[in-house]
Amino acid sequence: MENGYRVGCCLAFVVVGLLSLAASPEPAKDGGATETKTVAARDGAPMILIVPGAFKMGSQDGLPNERPEHQVQLDGYYIDQYEVTMSLYRKFLESGKHDSPPTWDDEAATTVGDRPAVGMRWADAAAYCEWAGKRLPTEAEWEKAARGTDGRRYPWGHMQPFVDIANYNRGVWVNETVTLVPVTSGLEGMSVRHGLKTGGKSPYGLAHMAGNAAEWVSDWYDREYYQQSPEKNPTGPSKGEKRVIRGGSWADLPPALRVTARFSAEPEFEDRAIGFRCAMAADK
């Protein structure tokens, strides 16, 4: 997202659209997710343990900012199984420690609080995670949780997205009820109209790592960072003008939903396509 989330995604479609539409191999089997553990964090949100180990980050087939593909070693960490919901974010606002984002709809948070909280600036997302005793995930943590260790293109494998497994390409914003889907959808056998099926999960069991809401992560953005990033526990550049956004959203086409796709926006940028999830160290 060189000039904002929507513009960056459109540029990505032109460059990598043909790659995503090409014939793909069968989906990967387990993504290396040989051990998982769920815990409830301070805000009550279930978190998944991502065990220590290496994975391949980036892609030689994507945009220049996704290259080179490189091995990254991460310590163990927990990450939210679901995107932070409107109901959870409302509890945070009710604590009186933060102002509501400009696009916040308190009525929607009451009636469809199971939808992801969207419209947050980077600082809004970071403040929530701090309130919950957590933090935003690093870009590397986010990508490993989304793709596992087998180099898959999307959280569910290599095959192209379709409406049963991802909430994407919805056109213009209508409202939270119509445009977004519940963060836990797909895990209770809900219909395509009201939710997604289990095939959209990542190898570690995380939901909506592609589509629904794109997600802020902690890192500053540098298009050439992969050329110099450390092999162990990379946290991004020490400073910058933009923050990284990952995962694609309800508004995006398939190329932006790839697990390696990197976009960026100024921290003050706000859009109903962008939400977040939190992480924390495994030793907490």
CSV table of C-alpha atoms in Angstrom, one decimal:
chain,number,residue,atom,x,y,z
A,1,MET,CA,0.0,0.0,0.0
A,2,GLU,CA,2.4,2.6,-1.2
A,3,ASN,CA,-0.3,5.3,-1.3
A,4,GLY,CA,-2.9,3.8,1.0
A,5,TYR,CA,-4.5,0.4,1.4
A,6,ARG,CA,-6.9,0.4,-1.6
A,7,VAL,CA,-4.5,1.9,-4.1
A,8,GLY,CA,-1.7,-0.6,-3.2
A,9,CYS,CA,-4.1,-3.5,-3.5
A,10,CYS,CA,-5.2,-2.4,-7.0
A,11,LEU,CA,-1.6,-2.2,-8.1
A,12,ALA,CA,-1.0,-5.7,-6.8
A,13,PHE,CA,-3.9,-7.1,-8.7
A,14,VAL,CA,-2.3,-6.0,-12.0
A,15,VAL,CA,1.1,-7.5,-11.3
A,16,VAL,CA,0.2,-10.8,-9.7
A,17,GLY,CA,-3.3,-11.5,-10.8
A,18,LEU,CA,-2.2,-13.9,-13.5
A,19,LEU,CA,-0.1,-15.8,-11.0
A,20,SER,CA,-3.1,-16.4,-8.7
A,21,LEU,CA,-5.3,-17.4,-11.6
A,22,ALA,CA,-2.8,-20.0,-12.9
A,23,ALA,CA,-3.4,-23.7,-12.3
A,24,SER,CA,-2.4,-24.6,-8.7
A,25,PRO,CA,-1.3,-27.8,-7.1
A,26,GLU,CA,-3.4,-29.5,-4.5
A,27,PRO,CA,-3.7,-27.9,-1.1
A,28,ALA,CA,-1.0,-28.7,1.4
A,29,LYS,CA,-1.9,-31.2,4.1
A,30,ASP,CA,-0.9,-29.8,7.5
A,31,GLY,CA,1.4,-26.8,7.0
A,32,GLY,CA,3.7,-28.2,9.7
A,33,ALA,CA,1.2,-27.5,12.4
A,34,THR,CA,2.1,-30.6,14.4
A,35,GLU,CA,1.2,-29.1,17.8
A,36,THR,CA,-1.4,-26.5,18.8
A,37,LYS,CA,-2.7,-25.2,22.1
A,38,THR,CA,-5.5,-22.8,22.8
A,39,VAL,CA,-5.5,-20.4,25.7
A,40,ALA,CA,-7.8,-17.6,26.8
A,41,ALA,CA,-6.1,-14.2,27.1
A,42,ARG,CA,-7.0,-11.4,29.4
A,43,ASP,CA,-9.7,-10.1,27.1
A,44,GLY,CA,-11.2,-13.6,26.9
A,45,ALA,CA,-10.2,-14.1,23.3
A,46,PRO,CA,-8.9,-17.6,22.5
A,47,MET,CA,-5.2,-17.7,21.4
A,48,ILE,CA,-3.3,-20.4,19.5
A,49,LEU,CA,0.2,-21.4,20.4
A,50,ILE,CA,2.6,-21.3,17.5
A,51,VAL,CA,5.5,-23.5,18.5
A,52,PRO,CA,9.1,-22.4,18.0
A,53,GLY,CA,10.7,-23.2,14.6
A,54,ALA,CA,11.6,-22.1,11.1
A,55,PHE,CA,9.4,-21.3,8.1
A,56,LYS,CA,9.8,-19.9,4.6
A,57,MET,CA,8.8,-16.2,4.5
A,58,GLY,CA,8.2,-14.2,1.3
A,59,SER,CA,7.8,-15.4,-2.3
A,60,GLN,CA,9.9,-15.3,-5.4
A,61,ASP,CA,6.7,-15.2,-7.5
A,62,GLY,CA,5.1,-12.2,-5.9
A,63,LEU,CA,5.8,-8.5,-6.0
A,64,PRO,CA,9.3,-7.2,-5.4
A,65,ASN,CA,8.6,-6.3,-1.8
A,66,GLU,CA,8.0,-10.1,-1.2
A,67,ARG,CA,11.4,-11.1,-2.3
A,68,PRO,CA,13.6,-12.8,-1.6
A,69,GLU,CA,12.0,-15.9,-0.2
A,70,HIS,CA,14.0,-16.5,3.0
A,71,GLN,CA,14.0,-18.7,6.1
A,72,VAL,CA,13.0,-17.2,9.4
A,73,GLN,CA,13.3,-18.7,12.8
A,74,LEU,CA,10.7,-17.7,15.4
A,75,ASP,CA,10.4,-18.3,19.1
A,76,GLY,CA,7.1,-19.6,20.3
A,77,TYR,CA,4.2,-17.2,20.6
A,78,TYR,CA,0.5,-17.0,21.0
A,79,ILE,CA,-1.7,-15.3,18.5
A,80,ASP,CA,-5.5,-14.6,18.5
A,81,GLN,CA,-7.4,-17.3,16.8
A,82,TYR,CA,-9.9,-14.7,15.5
A,83,GLU,CA,-9.9,-11.1,14.5
A,84,VAL,CA,-10.7,-8.8,17.4
A,85,THR,CA,-14.5,-8.3,17.4
A,86,MET,CA,-16.6,-5.2,17.7
A,87,SER,CA,-18.0,-6.5,21.0
A,88,LEU,CA,-14.5,-6.9,22.5
A,89,TYR,CA,-13.4,-3.5,21.2
A,90,ARG,CA,-16.5,-2.0,22.7
A,91,LYS,CA,-15.4,-3.3,26.1
A,92,PHE,CA,-12.0,-1.6,25.6
A,93,LEU,CA,-13.7,1.7,24.7
A,94,GLU,CA,-16.0,1.4,27.8
A,95,SER,CA,-12.9,1.2,30.0
A,96,GLY,CA,-12.5,4.9,29.2
A,97,LYS,CA,-8.9,4.7,28.2
A,98,HIS,CA,-9.2,5.4,24.5
A,99,ASP,CA,-11.4,7.4,22.2
A,100,SER,CA,-13.7,5.8,19.6
A,101,PRO,CA,-12.3,5.6,16.0
A,102,PRO,CA,-14.0,8.0,13.7
A,103,THR,CA,-16.0,5.3,11.9
A,104,TRP,CA,-17.1,3.5,15.1
A,105,ASP,CA,-20.7,2.4,15.2
A,106,ASP,CA,-21.8,1.6,18.7
A,107,GLU,CA,-25.2,0.3,17.6
A,108,ALA,CA,-23.6,-2.2,15.2
A,109,ALA,CA,-21.2,-3.3,18.0
A,110,THR,CA,-24.3,-4.1,20.0
A,111,THR,CA,-26.3,-5.9,17.3
A,112,VAL,CA,-23.6,-7.6,15.4
A,113,GLY,CA,-20.7,-7.6,17.8
A,114,ASP,CA,-19.3,-10.8,16.4
A,115,ARG,CA,-18.0,-9.0,13.3
A,116,PRO,CA,-14.4,-7.8,13.2
A,117,ALA,CA,-13.7,-4.4,14.5
A,118,VAL,CA,-12.7,-2.3,11.5
A,119,GLY,CA,-11.8,1.3,10.8
A,120,MET,CA,-9.0,1.4,13.4
A,121,ARG,CA,-5.8,3.4,13.0
A,122,TRP,CA,-2.6,1.6,13.8
A,123,ALA,CA,-2.5,3.3,17.3
A,124,ASP,CA,-6.1,2.2,18.0
A,125,ALA,CA,-5.2,-1.4,17.3
A,126,ALA,CA,-2.0,-1.2,19.3
A,127,ALA,CA,-3.7,0.4,22.3
A,128,TYR,CA,-6.3,-2.4,22.4
A,129,CYS,CA,-3.7,-5.1,22.4
A,130,GLU,CA,-1.8,-3.3,25.2
A,131,TRP,CA,-5.1,-3.0,27.2
A,132,ALA,CA,-5.6,-6.8,26.8
A,133,GLY,CA,-2.1,-7.6,28.0
A,134,LYS,CA,-0.9,-8.4,24.5
A,135,ARG,CA,0.7,-6.7,21.5
A,136,LEU,CA,0.3,-6.6,17.7
A,137,PRO,CA,2.0,-9.5,16.0
A,138,THR,CA,5.2,-8.9,14.0
A,139,GLU,CA,4.9,-9.3,10.3
A,140,ALA,CA,6.9,-12.6,10.5
A,141,GLU,CA,4.6,-14.0,13.3
A,142,TRP,CA,1.6,-13.1,11.3
A,143,GLU,CA,2.9,-14.8,8.1
A,144,LYS,CA,3.9,-18.0,9.9
A,145,ALA,CA,0.5,-18.3,11.6
A,146,ALA,CA,-1.2,-17.8,8.3
A,147,ARG,CA,0.8,-20.2,6.1
A,148,GLY,CA,2.5,-22.8,8.4
A,149,THR,CA,5.8,-24.3,7.3
A,150,ASP,CA,5.0,-25.8,3.9
A,151,GLY,CA,5.1,-22.6,1.7
A,152,ARG,CA,1.4,-22.4,0.9
A,153,ARG,CA,0.0,-19.5,-1.1
A,154,TYR,CA,-3.2,-19.0,0.9
A,155,PRO,CA,-4.0,-20.1,4.5
A,156,TRP,CA,-5.9,-23.1,3.3
A,157,GLY,CA,-3.3,-24.2,0.7
A,158,HIS,CA,-2.5,-23.3,-2.9
A,159,MET,CA,-5.9,-23.2,-4.6
A,160,GLN,CA,-7.6,-20.0,-5.7
A,161,PRO,CA,-10.1,-18.4,-3.1
A,162,PHE,CA,-13.8,-18.9,-3.6
A,163,VAL,CA,-16.8,-17.8,-1.7
A,164,ASP,CA,-17.1,-20.8,0.6
A,165,ILE,CA,-13.7,-20.2,2.2
A,166,ALA,CA,-13.1,-16.4,2.2
A,167,ASN,CA,-15.0,-13.2,2.5
A,168,TYR,CA,-13.5,-11.1,-0.4
A,169,ASN,CA,-14.4,-9.1,-3.5
A,170,ARG,CA,-17.6,-7.7,-2.0
A,171,GLY,CA,-17.5,-4.4,-3.8
A,172,VAL,CA,-18.4,-1.3,-1.9
A,173,TRP,CA,-19.1,-1.0,1.8
A,174,VAL,CA,-22.7,-1.5,2.9
A,175,ASN,CA,-22.7,-2.0,6.6
A,176,GLU,CA,-21.2,-4.3,9.2
A,177,THR,CA,-24.0,-6.8,8.9
A,178,VAL,CA,-23.9,-7.2,5.2
A,179,THR,CA,-20.2,-6.7,4.3
A,180,LEU,CA,-18.5,-8.5,7.2
A,181,VAL,CA,-19.0,-12.0,8.5
A,182,PRO,CA,-18.7,-13.3,12.1
A,183,VAL,CA,-15.1,-14.0,13.1
A,184,THR,CA,-16.0,-17.5,14.2
A,185,SER,CA,-18.0,-18.3,11.0
A,186,GLY,CA,-17.0,-21.6,9.4
A,187,LEU,CA,-16.4,-23.4,12.7
A,188,GLU,CA,-20.0,-24.2,13.4
A,189,GLY,CA,-21.1,-25.3,9.9
A,190,MET,CA,-22.8,-22.0,9.0
A,191,SER,CA,-24.1,-21.4,5.5
A,192,VAL,CA,-22.1,-19.5,2.9
A,193,ARG,CA,-24.6,-16.7,3.1
A,194,HIS,CA,-23.9,-16.1,6.8
A,195,GLY,CA,-20.4,-17.4,7.2
A,196,LEU,CA,-17.5,-19.4,5.9
A,197,LYS,CA,-16.6,-23.1,6.0
A,198,THR,CA,-13.7,-24.7,7.8
A,199,GLY,CA,-11.6,-24.9,4.6
A,200,GLY,CA,-10.6,-21.2,5.1
A,201,LYS,CA,-8.6,-21.8,8.3
A,202,SER,CA,-4.8,-21.6,8.5
A,203,PRO,CA,-2.8,-24.8,9.3
A,204,TYR,CA,-2.8,-23.7,12.9
A,205,GLY,CA,-6.5,-23.2,13.0
A,206,LEU,CA,-6.7,-19.4,12.8
A,207,ALA,CA,-9.7,-18.0,11.0
A,208,HIS,CA,-9.9,-15.2,8.4
A,209,MET,CA,-6.2,-14.8,7.8
A,210,ALA,CA,-7.3,-14.0,4.3
A,211,GLY,CA,-10.3,-11.7,3.7
A,212,ASN,CA,-13.0,-10.3,6.0
A,213,ALA,CA,-10.7,-7.6,7.6
A,214,ALA,CA,-7.1,-6.9,6.5
A,215,GLU,CA,-4.9,-6.6,9.6
A,216,TRP,CA,-2.4,-4.2,11.0
A,217,VAL,CA,0.8,-5.7,12.3
A,218,SER,CA,3.5,-4.1,14.4
A,219,ASP,CA,6.3,-3.5,11.9
A,220,TRP,CA,7.3,-0.4,10.1
A,221,TYR,CA,7.2,-0.9,6.4
A,222,ASP,CA,10.3,-1.1,4.1
A,223,ARG,CA,9.8,-2.5,0.6
A,224,GLU,CA,13.4,-3.8,0.7
A,225,TYR,CA,13.4,-5.1,4.2
A,226,TYR,CA,13.6,-8.8,3.3
A,227,GLN,CA,17.0,-8.2,1.6
A,228,GLN,CA,18.5,-7.4,5.0
A,229,SER,CA,16.1,-8.8,7.7
A,230,PRO,CA,17.7,-11.0,10.4
A,231,GLU,CA,17.0,-14.7,10.2
A,232,LYS,CA,15.8,-14.9,13.8
A,233,ASN,CA,12.7,-13.1,15.2
A,234,PRO,CA,12.7,-10.1,12.8
A,235,THR,CA,10.7,-7.1,14.0
A,236,GLY,CA,10.9,-4.8,11.0
A,237,PRO,CA,12.8,-1.6,10.5
A,238,SER,CA,13.4,0.6,13.6
A,239,LYS,CA,11.5,3.5,12.0
A,240,GLY,CA,9.5,4.4,9.0
A,241,GLU,CA,6.6,6.4,7.6
A,242,LYS,CA,4.1,3.5,7.1
A,243,ARG,CA,3.0,0.4,9.0
A,244,VAL,CA,2.5,-3.0,7.4
A,245,ILE,CA,-1.0,-4.4,6.7
A,246,ARG,CA,-1.5,-8.1,5.9
A,247,GLY,CA,-4.2,-10.6,4.9
A,248,GLY,CA,-6.5,-8.8,2.4
A,249,SER,CA,-10.1,-7.8,3.2
A,250,TRP,CA,-13.7,-8.1,2.1
A,251,ALA,CA,-13.0,-5.5,-0.6
A,252,ASP,CA,-10.0,-7.2,-2.2
A,253,LEU,CA,-9.4,-9.6,-5.1
A,254,PRO,CA,-7.5,-12.9,-4.7
A,255,PRO,CA,-3.9,-11.6,-5.2
A,256,ALA,CA,-4.2,-9.4,-2.1
A,257,LEU,CA,-5.3,-12.5,0.0
A,258,ARG,CA,-2.0,-14.4,-0.6
A,259,VAL,CA,-0.2,-15.0,2.7
A,260,THR,CA,3.0,-13.3,1.4
A,261,ALA,CA,1.3,-10.1,0.1
A,262,ARG,CA,2.6,-7.0,1.8
A,263,PHE,CA,0.9,-3.6,1.9
A,264,SER,CA,1.4,-0.5,3.9
A,265,ALA,CA,-0.3,2.7,5.0
A,266,GLU,CA,0.4,5.7,7.3
A,267,PRO,CA,-0.4,4.8,10.9
A,268,GLU,CA,-3.1,7.5,10.9
A,269,PHE,CA,-4.9,5.8,7.9
A,270,GLU,CA,-8.3,4.5,8.7
A,271,ASP,CA,-10.5,2.3,6.5
A,272,ARG,CA,-13.4,-0.1,7.1
A,273,ALA,CA,-11.4,-2.8,5.4
A,274,ILE,CA,-8.7,-2.9,8.1
A,275,GLY,CA,-8.9,-4.6,11.5
A,276,PHE,CA,-6.4,-6.5,13.6
A,277,ARG,CA,-5.6,-9.4,16.0
A,278,CYS,CA,-3.2,-9.6,18.9
A,279,ALA,CA,-0.2,-11.7,19.9
A,280,MET,CA,2.0,-12.3,22.9
A,281,ALA,CA,5.1,-14.2,23.9
A,282,ALA,CA,4.6,-17.9,24.7
A,283,ASP,CA,6.3,-17.5,28.1
A,284,LYS,CA,3.6,-15.2,29.5
